[in-house]
Amino acid sequence: MHLLNADLHCHSRFSDGTLSPTALARRAHDNGVELWALTDHDEVSGLAEAAAAASALGMGFVNGVEISVSFAKETVHIVGLGFDASNPALLAGLARTRGGRLARAQAMADGLAQVGLKGAFEGALRYVGNPALVSRTHFARWLVETGTCTDTGAVFRRFLTEGKPGFVPHEWAGLGEAVRWITQAGGVAVIAHPGRYKLTVNEEYALFSEFKAHGGQGVEVLTGSHGQADTAKYTAMAQEFGLFASRGSDFHSPEESRTDLGTLPDLPGVLQPVWQALARPGNAWAAAASLQV
Ligand code: AMP
Ligand code: MN
Ligand code: MN
Ligand code: MN
C-alpha cells in the first residue's frame, strides 16, 4: 500500500535553515513529498511564500511552526500544524517567544569572548536571515567558517550546550501556553523529536501527560534525530497516550542535515498518522490519506 510521503518538519532562512521556503518546496517536491509543512522556530513569516510555492508545484501544504518551550529545566520543542497563521494570540505568543533571543545572543557572544572567541555576535549575524531569530545554529556556522571547529555538531559539543562557554540558560514559553496558541488557532500540537530531550523517565511521563491534558494531539515518531530504538519507544508511547504520529526530517541545510526532505521510512502501520487529524474536505492529500486508514 502506498503511504503518503509527508514531511512535516523543516526550517528555512526565516529561522535557522539555509534555504528559502521556495527552494525547500522545490526540494521536497523533487524528493517525492506529497504533504509538506514548513516549521520555522518561533516564526510564521515564511508560510505565505511556502504555501504559494507548494501550490505552484501541486504539492499538499499545511502551515507549521516549531515553538521553543521550557519544561523541567530542559528546552522542549512543540510543533504546530494546520493552524490559522493570522491568529492574534498565536502571533503575540510567538513574538514574545522570539523577544529574548537578541539579548541571549549578546550574552552568548560575551561568554565566547571570555574564552578568546571575539566578534561572535557580529559573526553570527552574518548568517542570520531574520534579525528577530538569532539561533545557536548561526553561531555554530560562524565558528565553522572561522575554522574553530570542523562542523556544527562539534561547535555545539564544545561551546553551545549546557555548561559550555557560549551556553546561556533561557526561559522560553510554557508548555500549556504553546499548546493553547496552536490549538486555539485551529491547529494540531505535536511533541517534536522526543528522543532528543535529557529528561528522566518521570519527567518524560509528565511531559506526555501534561501535553495531552493541555490539548496536545501528536508526537513525532519518525524524525531525522531518532534512531531505531527511539522509533520503537515512541511508537509505544504514541499508542499508550493515544497520540497521532508525525513524520518530519527536521531538514535545515543541504550541507549540514543528514536526513533530506521526504526520505524517512514510513510510519509504523499500527499508528494513526497525524495527517488524519489535519485532513480537511477538499484537500487532495486528505482524500489520499483517508484511503490509508
Ligand atoms: P536555539 O533555538 O537558538 O537554542 O537553537 C536550537 C537549534 O540548534 C536547533 O533547532 C538545532 O537546529 C540546533 N542544534 C541543537 N543541538 C545541536 C547539535 N548538537 N548539533 C547541531 N545542531 C544543533
Ligand atoms: Mn533548528
Ligand atoms: Mn527542534
Ligand atoms: Mn526543527
mmCIF file of C-alpha atoms and ligand atoms in Angstrom:
data_model
loop_
_atom_site.group_PDB
_atom_site.id
_atom_site.type_symbol
_atom_site.label_atom_id
_atom_site.label_comp_id
_atom_site.label_asym_id
_atom_site.label_seq_id
_atom_site.Cartn_x
_atom_site.Cartn_y
_atom_site.Cartn_z
ATOM 1 C CA MET A 1 0.000 0.000 0.000
ATOM 2 C CA HIS A 2 1.249 3.481 -0.804
ATOM 3 C CA LEU A 3 1.633 5.569 2.324
ATOM 4 C CA LEU A 4 1.537 9.334 1.900
ATOM 5 C CA ASN A 5 5.034 10.820 1.761
ATOM 6 C CA ALA A 6 4.549 13.537 4.375
ATOM 7 C CA ASP A 7 7.395 15.714 5.678
ATOM 8 C CA LEU A 8 6.036 17.899 8.450
ATOM 9 C CA HIS A 9 9.198 19.431 9.965
ATOM 10 C CA CYS A 10 11.881 21.604 8.340
ATOM 11 C CA HIS A 11 13.486 25.050 8.528
ATOM 12 C CA SER A 12 14.040 27.960 6.133
ATOM 13 C CA ARG A 13 16.086 31.156 6.284
ATOM 14 C CA PHE A 14 13.200 32.644 8.306
ATOM 15 C CA SER A 15 14.765 30.757 11.262
ATOM 16 C CA ASP A 16 17.934 28.614 11.209
ATOM 17 C CA GLY A 17 17.673 26.873 7.838
ATOM 18 C CA THR A 18 19.838 27.976 4.917
ATOM 19 C CA LEU A 19 17.269 27.720 2.062
ATOM 20 C CA SER A 20 14.325 29.930 1.134
ATOM 21 C CA PRO A 21 10.796 28.496 1.535
ATOM 22 C CA THR A 22 10.571 28.322 -2.284
ATOM 23 C CA ALA A 23 13.814 26.320 -2.570
ATOM 24 C CA LEU A 24 12.639 23.972 0.217
ATOM 25 C CA ALA A 25 9.312 23.406 -1.549
ATOM 26 C CA ARG A 26 11.121 22.523 -4.769
ATOM 27 C CA ARG A 27 13.491 20.162 -2.953
ATOM 28 C CA ALA A 28 10.608 18.478 -1.089
ATOM 29 C CA HIS A 29 8.680 18.030 -4.346
ATOM 30 C CA ASP A 30 11.765 16.671 -6.156
ATOM 31 C CA ASN A 31 12.149 14.127 -3.336
ATOM 32 C CA GLY A 32 8.552 12.925 -3.725
ATOM 33 C CA VAL A 33 6.937 14.733 -0.786
ATOM 34 C CA GLU A 34 3.139 14.854 -1.162
ATOM 35 C CA LEU A 35 2.278 16.726 2.032
ATOM 36 C CA TRP A 36 4.696 19.299 3.356
ATOM 37 C CA ALA A 37 4.889 21.738 6.280
ATOM 38 C CA LEU A 38 7.454 24.465 6.931
ATOM 39 C CA THR A 39 8.080 24.658 10.696
ATOM 40 C CA ASP A 40 10.435 27.547 11.418
ATOM 41 C CA HIS A 41 11.434 28.140 15.046
ATOM 42 C CA ASP A 42 9.020 30.565 16.789
ATOM 43 C CA GLU A 43 8.192 32.214 13.445
ATOM 44 C CA VAL A 44 5.447 32.064 10.798
ATOM 45 C CA SER A 45 6.687 34.764 8.373
ATOM 46 C CA GLY A 46 7.850 32.203 5.785
ATOM 47 C CA LEU A 47 4.498 30.430 5.491
ATOM 48 C CA ALA A 48 2.919 32.612 2.777
ATOM 49 C CA GLU A 49 5.882 32.044 0.460
ATOM 50 C CA ALA A 50 5.915 28.324 1.327
ATOM 51 C CA ALA A 51 2.185 27.920 0.638
ATOM 52 C CA ALA A 52 2.447 29.715 -2.711
ATOM 53 C CA ALA A 53 5.456 27.627 -3.776
ATOM 54 C CA ALA A 54 3.760 24.354 -2.761
ATOM 55 C CA SER A 55 0.582 25.328 -4.583
ATOM 56 C CA ALA A 56 2.517 26.145 -7.778
ATOM 57 C CA LEU A 57 4.048 22.638 -7.593
ATOM 58 C CA GLY A 58 0.698 20.949 -6.859
ATOM 59 C CA MET A 59 2.069 19.685 -3.512
ATOM 60 C CA GLY A 60 -0.069 19.461 -0.376
ATOM 61 C CA PHE A 61 0.872 22.003 2.291
ATOM 62 C CA VAL A 62 -0.150 22.808 5.864
ATOM 63 C CA ASN A 63 1.067 25.721 7.979
ATOM 64 C CA GLY A 64 3.699 24.826 10.552
ATOM 65 C CA VAL A 65 5.805 26.251 13.372
ATOM 66 C CA GLU A 66 8.216 24.839 15.999
ATOM 67 C CA ILE A 67 7.768 26.570 19.354
ATOM 68 C CA SER A 68 10.558 26.656 21.970
ATOM 69 C CA VAL A 69 9.233 25.636 25.402
ATOM 70 C CA SER A 70 10.887 25.343 28.824
ATOM 71 C CA PHE A 71 9.907 22.147 30.670
ATOM 72 C CA ALA A 72 11.666 20.591 33.674
ATOM 73 C CA LYS A 73 14.728 22.829 33.112
ATOM 74 C CA GLU A 74 15.050 21.466 29.562
ATOM 75 C CA THR A 75 14.179 23.075 26.229
ATOM 76 C CA VAL A 76 11.417 21.115 24.548
ATOM 77 C CA HIS A 77 10.103 21.815 21.041
ATOM 78 C CA ILE A 78 6.405 21.712 20.193
ATOM 79 C CA VAL A 79 5.445 21.638 16.523
ATOM 80 C CA GLY A 80 2.155 23.219 15.476
ATOM 81 C CA LEU A 81 0.463 22.091 12.246
ATOM 82 C CA GLY A 82 -2.532 23.270 10.248
ATOM 83 C CA PHE A 83 -3.299 26.438 12.262
ATOM 84 C CA ASP A 84 -4.560 29.831 11.117
ATOM 85 C CA ALA A 85 -1.330 31.842 10.788
ATOM 86 C CA SER A 86 -3.152 35.144 11.313
ATOM 87 C CA ASN A 87 -4.478 34.193 14.777
ATOM 88 C CA PRO A 88 -3.639 37.195 17.038
ATOM 89 C CA ALA A 89 -2.951 35.207 20.232
ATOM 90 C CA LEU A 90 -0.607 32.852 18.362
ATOM 91 C CA LEU A 91 1.222 35.760 16.731
ATOM 92 C CA ALA A 92 1.575 37.576 20.077
ATOM 93 C CA GLY A 93 2.856 34.423 21.773
ATOM 94 C CA LEU A 94 5.433 33.807 19.061
ATOM 95 C CA ALA A 95 6.565 37.459 19.133
ATOM 96 C CA ARG A 96 7.081 37.156 22.891
ATOM 97 C CA THR A 97 8.977 33.878 22.490
ATOM 98 C CA ARG A 98 11.306 35.450 19.900
ATOM 99 C CA GLY A 99 11.749 38.543 22.044
ATOM 100 C CA GLY A 100 14.570 37.373 24.284
ATOM 101 C CA ARG A 101 16.746 35.954 21.513
ATOM 102 C CA LEU A 102 18.760 39.105 20.777
ATOM 103 C CA ALA A 103 19.796 39.684 24.401
ATOM 104 C CA ARG A 104 20.586 35.964 24.719
ATOM 105 C CA ALA A 105 22.781 36.155 21.595
ATOM 106 C CA GLN A 106 24.716 39.083 23.078
ATOM 107 C CA ALA A 107 25.247 37.108 26.298
ATOM 108 C CA MET A 108 26.374 34.076 24.289
ATOM 109 C CA ALA A 109 28.920 36.265 22.470
ATOM 110 C CA ASP A 110 30.154 37.587 25.830
ATOM 111 C CA GLY A 111 30.689 34.015 27.024
ATOM 112 C CA LEU A 112 32.573 33.106 23.856
ATOM 113 C CA ALA A 113 34.729 36.262 24.136
ATOM 114 C CA GLN A 114 35.825 35.080 27.588
ATOM 115 C CA VAL A 115 37.420 32.010 26.011
ATOM 116 C CA GLY A 116 39.081 34.140 23.323
ATOM 117 C CA LEU A 117 36.469 33.966 20.564
ATOM 118 C CA LYS A 118 35.943 37.660 19.779
ATOM 119 C CA GLY A 119 33.312 39.097 17.432
ATOM 120 C CA ALA A 120 30.882 36.177 17.678
ATOM 121 C CA PHE A 121 27.772 38.389 17.781
ATOM 122 C CA GLU A 122 28.654 40.158 14.525
ATOM 123 C CA GLY A 123 29.852 36.851 13.081
ATOM 124 C CA ALA A 124 26.590 35.051 13.867
ATOM 125 C CA LEU A 125 24.540 37.945 12.483
ATOM 126 C CA ARG A 126 26.163 37.435 9.074
ATOM 127 C CA TYR A 127 24.371 34.072 8.898
ATOM 128 C CA VAL A 128 21.012 35.336 10.137
ATOM 129 C CA GLY A 129 18.216 35.562 7.548
ATOM 130 C CA ASN A 130 15.697 37.002 10.015
ATOM 131 C CA PRO A 131 17.023 39.527 12.585
ATOM 132 C CA ALA A 132 14.262 38.512 15.039
ATOM 133 C CA LEU A 133 15.528 34.949 15.040
ATOM 134 C CA VAL A 134 19.156 34.633 16.099
ATOM 135 C CA SER A 135 19.797 30.992 16.910
ATOM 136 C CA ARG A 136 22.687 28.964 18.294
ATOM 137 C CA THR A 137 22.894 27.482 14.802
ATOM 138 C CA HIS A 138 24.044 30.850 13.401
ATOM 139 C CA PHE A 139 26.878 30.989 15.952
ATOM 140 C CA ALA A 140 27.783 27.414 15.029
ATOM 141 C CA ARG A 141 28.032 28.278 11.320
ATOM 142 C CA TRP A 142 30.295 31.246 12.074
ATOM 143 C CA LEU A 143 32.583 29.118 14.278
ATOM 144 C CA VAL A 144 32.899 26.580 11.467
ATOM 145 C CA GLU A 145 33.686 29.360 8.972
ATOM 146 C CA THR A 146 36.440 30.726 11.220
ATOM 147 C CA GLY A 147 37.986 27.257 11.475
ATOM 148 C CA THR A 148 37.408 26.933 15.239
ATOM 149 C CA CYS A 149 35.543 23.654 14.633
ATOM 150 C CA THR A 150 35.162 21.423 11.591
ATOM 151 C CA ASP A 151 31.376 21.015 11.780
ATOM 152 C CA THR A 152 28.389 22.488 13.591
ATOM 153 C CA GLY A 153 27.907 19.396 15.746
ATOM 154 C CA ALA A 154 31.386 19.904 17.191
ATOM 155 C CA VAL A 155 30.584 23.570 17.939
ATOM 156 C CA PHE A 156 27.521 22.522 19.930
ATOM 157 C CA ARG A 157 29.519 19.957 21.907
ATOM 158 C CA ARG A 158 32.405 22.313 22.697
ATOM 159 C CA PHE A 159 30.699 25.686 23.070
ATOM 160 C CA LEU A 160 26.903 25.826 22.868
ATOM 161 C CA THR A 161 25.436 23.219 25.223
ATOM 162 C CA GLU A 162 24.818 23.365 28.963
ATOM 163 C CA GLY A 163 27.973 24.131 30.959
ATOM 164 C CA LYS A 164 29.924 25.279 27.876
ATOM 165 C CA PRO A 165 31.203 28.897 27.420
ATOM 166 C CA GLY A 166 28.610 30.016 24.842
ATOM 167 C CA PHE A 167 25.587 28.480 26.561
ATOM 168 C CA VAL A 168 23.122 30.907 28.140
ATOM 169 C CA PRO A 169 20.102 29.485 30.014
ATOM 170 C CA HIS A 170 16.897 30.862 28.597
ATOM 171 C CA GLU A 171 13.237 30.894 29.668
ATOM 172 C CA TRP A 172 11.040 30.018 26.687
ATOM 173 C CA ALA A 173 7.243 29.615 26.518
ATOM 174 C CA GLY A 174 5.321 27.388 28.938
ATOM 175 C CA LEU A 175 4.129 24.002 27.642
ATOM 176 C CA GLY A 176 0.442 24.803 28.157
ATOM 177 C CA GLU A 177 0.827 28.228 26.549
ATOM 178 C CA ALA A 178 2.424 26.840 23.405
ATOM 179 C CA VAL A 179 -0.158 24.061 23.048
ATOM 180 C CA ARG A 180 -3.007 26.549 23.511
ATOM 181 C CA TRP A 181 -1.582 29.058 20.990
ATOM 182 C CA ILE A 182 -1.616 26.242 18.412
ATOM 183 C CA THR A 183 -4.934 24.602 19.257
ATOM 184 C CA GLN A 184 -6.861 27.866 19.687
ATOM 185 C CA ALA A 185 -5.658 28.847 16.202
ATOM 186 C CA GLY A 186 -7.276 25.626 14.899
ATOM 187 C CA GLY A 187 -4.053 23.604 14.712
ATOM 188 C CA VAL A 188 -2.701 20.316 15.984
ATOM 189 C CA ALA A 189 0.148 20.347 18.546
ATOM 190 C CA VAL A 190 2.888 17.712 18.240
ATOM 191 C CA ILE A 191 5.835 16.889 20.551
ATOM 192 C CA ALA A 192 8.943 17.296 18.357
ATOM 193 C CA HIS A 193 11.815 14.727 18.379
ATOM 194 C CA PRO A 194 11.133 13.381 21.926
ATOM 195 C CA GLY A 195 14.239 11.191 21.777
ATOM 196 C CA ARG A 196 16.470 14.277 21.991
ATOM 197 C CA TYR A 197 15.475 15.506 25.448
ATOM 198 C CA LYS A 198 17.524 14.777 28.528
ATOM 199 C CA LEU A 199 14.540 14.012 30.741
ATOM 200 C CA THR A 200 14.235 11.377 33.435
ATOM 201 C CA VAL A 201 11.606 8.672 32.958
ATOM 202 C CA ASN A 202 9.292 10.521 35.353
ATOM 203 C CA GLU A 203 9.850 13.884 33.671
ATOM 204 C CA GLU A 204 9.160 12.382 30.255
ATOM 205 C CA TYR A 205 5.954 10.789 31.545
ATOM 206 C CA ALA A 206 4.973 14.195 32.944
ATOM 207 C CA LEU A 207 5.736 15.849 29.592
ATOM 208 C CA PHE A 208 3.455 13.452 27.697
ATOM 209 C CA SER A 209 0.709 13.567 30.357
ATOM 210 C CA GLU A 210 0.694 17.351 30.676
ATOM 211 C CA PHE A 211 0.955 17.839 26.904
ATOM 212 C CA LYS A 212 -2.106 15.640 26.449
ATOM 213 C CA ALA A 213 -4.001 17.357 29.276
ATOM 214 C CA HIS A 214 -3.341 20.747 27.654
ATOM 215 C CA GLY A 215 -4.878 19.505 24.394
ATOM 216 C CA GLY A 216 -1.794 18.238 22.534
ATOM 217 C CA GLN A 217 -2.604 15.528 19.997
ATOM 218 C CA GLY A 218 0.557 14.276 18.310
ATOM 219 C CA VAL A 219 4.149 13.100 18.668
ATOM 220 C CA GLU A 220 6.969 12.812 16.135
ATOM 221 C CA VAL A 221 7.765 9.121 15.882
ATOM 222 C CA LEU A 222 9.915 9.461 12.772
ATOM 223 C CA THR A 223 12.394 12.344 12.693
ATOM 224 C CA GLY A 224 15.928 12.878 11.440
ATOM 225 C CA SER A 225 17.162 12.748 15.036
ATOM 226 C CA HIS A 226 15.643 9.368 16.015
ATOM 227 C CA GLY A 227 17.427 6.042 15.776
ATOM 228 C CA GLN A 228 15.591 2.709 15.539
ATOM 229 C CA ALA A 229 15.329 2.340 19.310
ATOM 230 C CA ASP A 230 13.736 5.809 19.561
ATOM 231 C CA THR A 231 11.236 4.927 16.844
ATOM 232 C CA ALA A 232 10.223 1.759 18.692
ATOM 233 C CA LYS A 233 9.979 3.568 22.030
ATOM 234 C CA TYR A 234 7.839 6.445 20.725
ATOM 235 C CA THR A 235 5.638 4.110 18.696
ATOM 236 C CA ALA A 236 4.722 2.525 22.026
ATOM 237 C CA MET A 237 4.346 5.942 23.714
ATOM 238 C CA ALA A 238 2.050 7.193 20.920
ATOM 239 C CA GLN A 239 -0.158 4.139 21.471
ATOM 240 C CA GLU A 240 -0.057 4.428 25.276
ATOM 241 C CA PHE A 241 -1.037 8.105 25.241
ATOM 242 C CA GLY A 242 -3.418 7.943 22.277
ATOM 243 C CA LEU A 243 -1.403 10.394 20.171
ATOM 244 C CA PHE A 244 -1.309 10.811 16.403
ATOM 245 C CA ALA A 245 2.101 10.043 14.898
ATOM 246 C CA SER A 246 4.054 12.589 12.866
ATOM 247 C CA ARG A 247 6.950 12.270 10.415
ATOM 248 C CA GLY A 248 9.414 15.049 9.648
ATOM 249 C CA SER A 249 13.046 15.256 8.543
ATOM 250 C CA ASP A 250 13.927 18.424 10.547
ATOM 251 C CA PHE A 251 15.918 19.404 7.450
ATOM 252 C CA HIS A 252 17.975 22.617 7.907
ATOM 253 C CA SER A 253 20.588 22.698 5.158
ATOM 254 C CA PRO A 254 21.983 20.564 2.296
ATOM 255 C CA GLU A 255 25.469 20.837 3.855
ATOM 256 C CA GLU A 256 24.528 20.081 7.477
ATOM 257 C CA SER A 257 21.460 17.840 7.561
ATOM 258 C CA ARG A 258 21.882 14.091 7.399
ATOM 259 C CA THR A 259 18.203 13.447 6.673
ATOM 260 C CA ASP A 260 16.895 15.044 3.488
ATOM 261 C CA LEU A 261 13.298 16.107 2.930
ATOM 262 C CA GLY A 262 10.943 13.219 2.229
ATOM 263 C CA THR A 263 13.464 10.411 2.796
ATOM 264 C CA LEU A 264 12.386 8.925 6.154
ATOM 265 C CA PRO A 265 10.827 5.448 6.235
ATOM 266 C CA ASP A 266 7.044 5.059 6.503
ATOM 267 C CA LEU A 267 5.353 5.371 9.877
ATOM 268 C CA PRO A 268 4.687 2.017 11.589
ATOM 269 C CA GLY A 269 1.313 0.735 10.352
ATOM 270 C CA VAL A 270 -0.119 0.415 13.878
ATOM 271 C CA LEU A 271 -0.113 4.222 14.311
ATOM 272 C CA GLN A 272 -2.628 6.881 13.298
ATOM 273 C CA PRO A 273 -0.787 9.369 11.055
ATOM 274 C CA VAL A 274 -1.170 12.994 12.131
ATOM 275 C CA TRP A 275 -2.400 13.977 8.677
ATOM 276 C CA GLN A 276 -5.668 12.203 9.525
ATOM 277 C CA ALA A 277 -6.160 14.888 12.181
ATOM 278 C CA LEU A 278 -5.251 17.592 9.645
ATOM 279 C CA ALA A 279 -7.495 16.416 6.832
ATOM 280 C CA ARG A 280 -9.978 18.951 5.548
ATOM 281 C CA PRO A 281 -12.668 18.177 2.960
ATOM 282 C CA GLY A 282 -11.446 19.104 -0.498
ATOM 283 C CA ASN A 283 -7.737 18.549 0.101
ATOM 284 C CA ALA A 284 -6.406 16.134 -2.493
ATOM 285 C CA TRP A 285 -3.902 14.768 0.035
ATOM 286 C CA ALA A 286 -6.724 14.350 2.577
ATOM 287 C CA ALA A 287 -8.524 12.063 0.162
ATOM 288 C CA ALA A 288 -5.301 10.086 -0.327
ATOM 289 C CA ALA A 289 -4.774 9.946 3.439
ATOM 290 C CA SER A 290 -8.294 8.637 4.046
ATOM 291 C CA LEU A 291 -7.547 5.661 1.790
ATOM 292 C CA GLN A 292 -4.786 4.630 4.173
ATOM 293 C CA VAL A 293 -6.792 4.366 7.376
HETATM 294 P P1 AMP B 1 18.266 27.749 19.703
HETATM 295 O O1 AMP B 1 16.798 27.753 19.372
HETATM 296 O O2 AMP B 1 18.941 29.044 19.387
HETATM 297 O O3 AMP B 1 18.559 27.267 21.093
HETATM 298 O O4 AMP B 1 18.959 26.703 18.714
HETATM 299 C C1 AMP B 1 18.476 25.397 18.652
HETATM 300 C C2 AMP B 1 18.861 24.792 17.306
HETATM 301 O O5 AMP B 1 20.215 24.422 17.327
HETATM 302 C C3 AMP B 1 18.123 23.523 16.997
HETATM 303 O O6 AMP B 1 16.889 23.794 16.389
HETATM 304 C C4 AMP B 1 19.048 22.826 16.041
HETATM 305 O O7 AMP B 1 18.851 23.328 14.734
HETATM 306 C C5 AMP B 1 20.406 23.261 16.505
HETATM 307 N N1 AMP B 1 21.088 22.238 17.350
HETATM 308 C C6 AMP B 1 20.805 21.911 18.623
HETATM 309 N N2 AMP B 1 21.663 20.969 19.075
HETATM 310 C C7 AMP B 1 22.511 20.713 18.049
HETATM 311 C C8 AMP B 1 23.628 19.822 17.867
HETATM 312 N N3 AMP B 1 24.044 19.033 18.854
HETATM 313 N N4 AMP B 1 24.266 19.823 16.669
HETATM 314 C C9 AMP B 1 23.853 20.645 15.666
HETATM 315 N N5 AMP B 1 22.803 21.486 15.785
HETATM 316 C C10 AMP B 1 22.144 21.521 16.948
HETATM 317 MN MN MN B 2 16.983 24.434 14.292
HETATM 318 MN MN MN B 3 13.744 21.079 17.332
HETATM 319 MN MN MN B 4 13.388 21.642 13.993
#
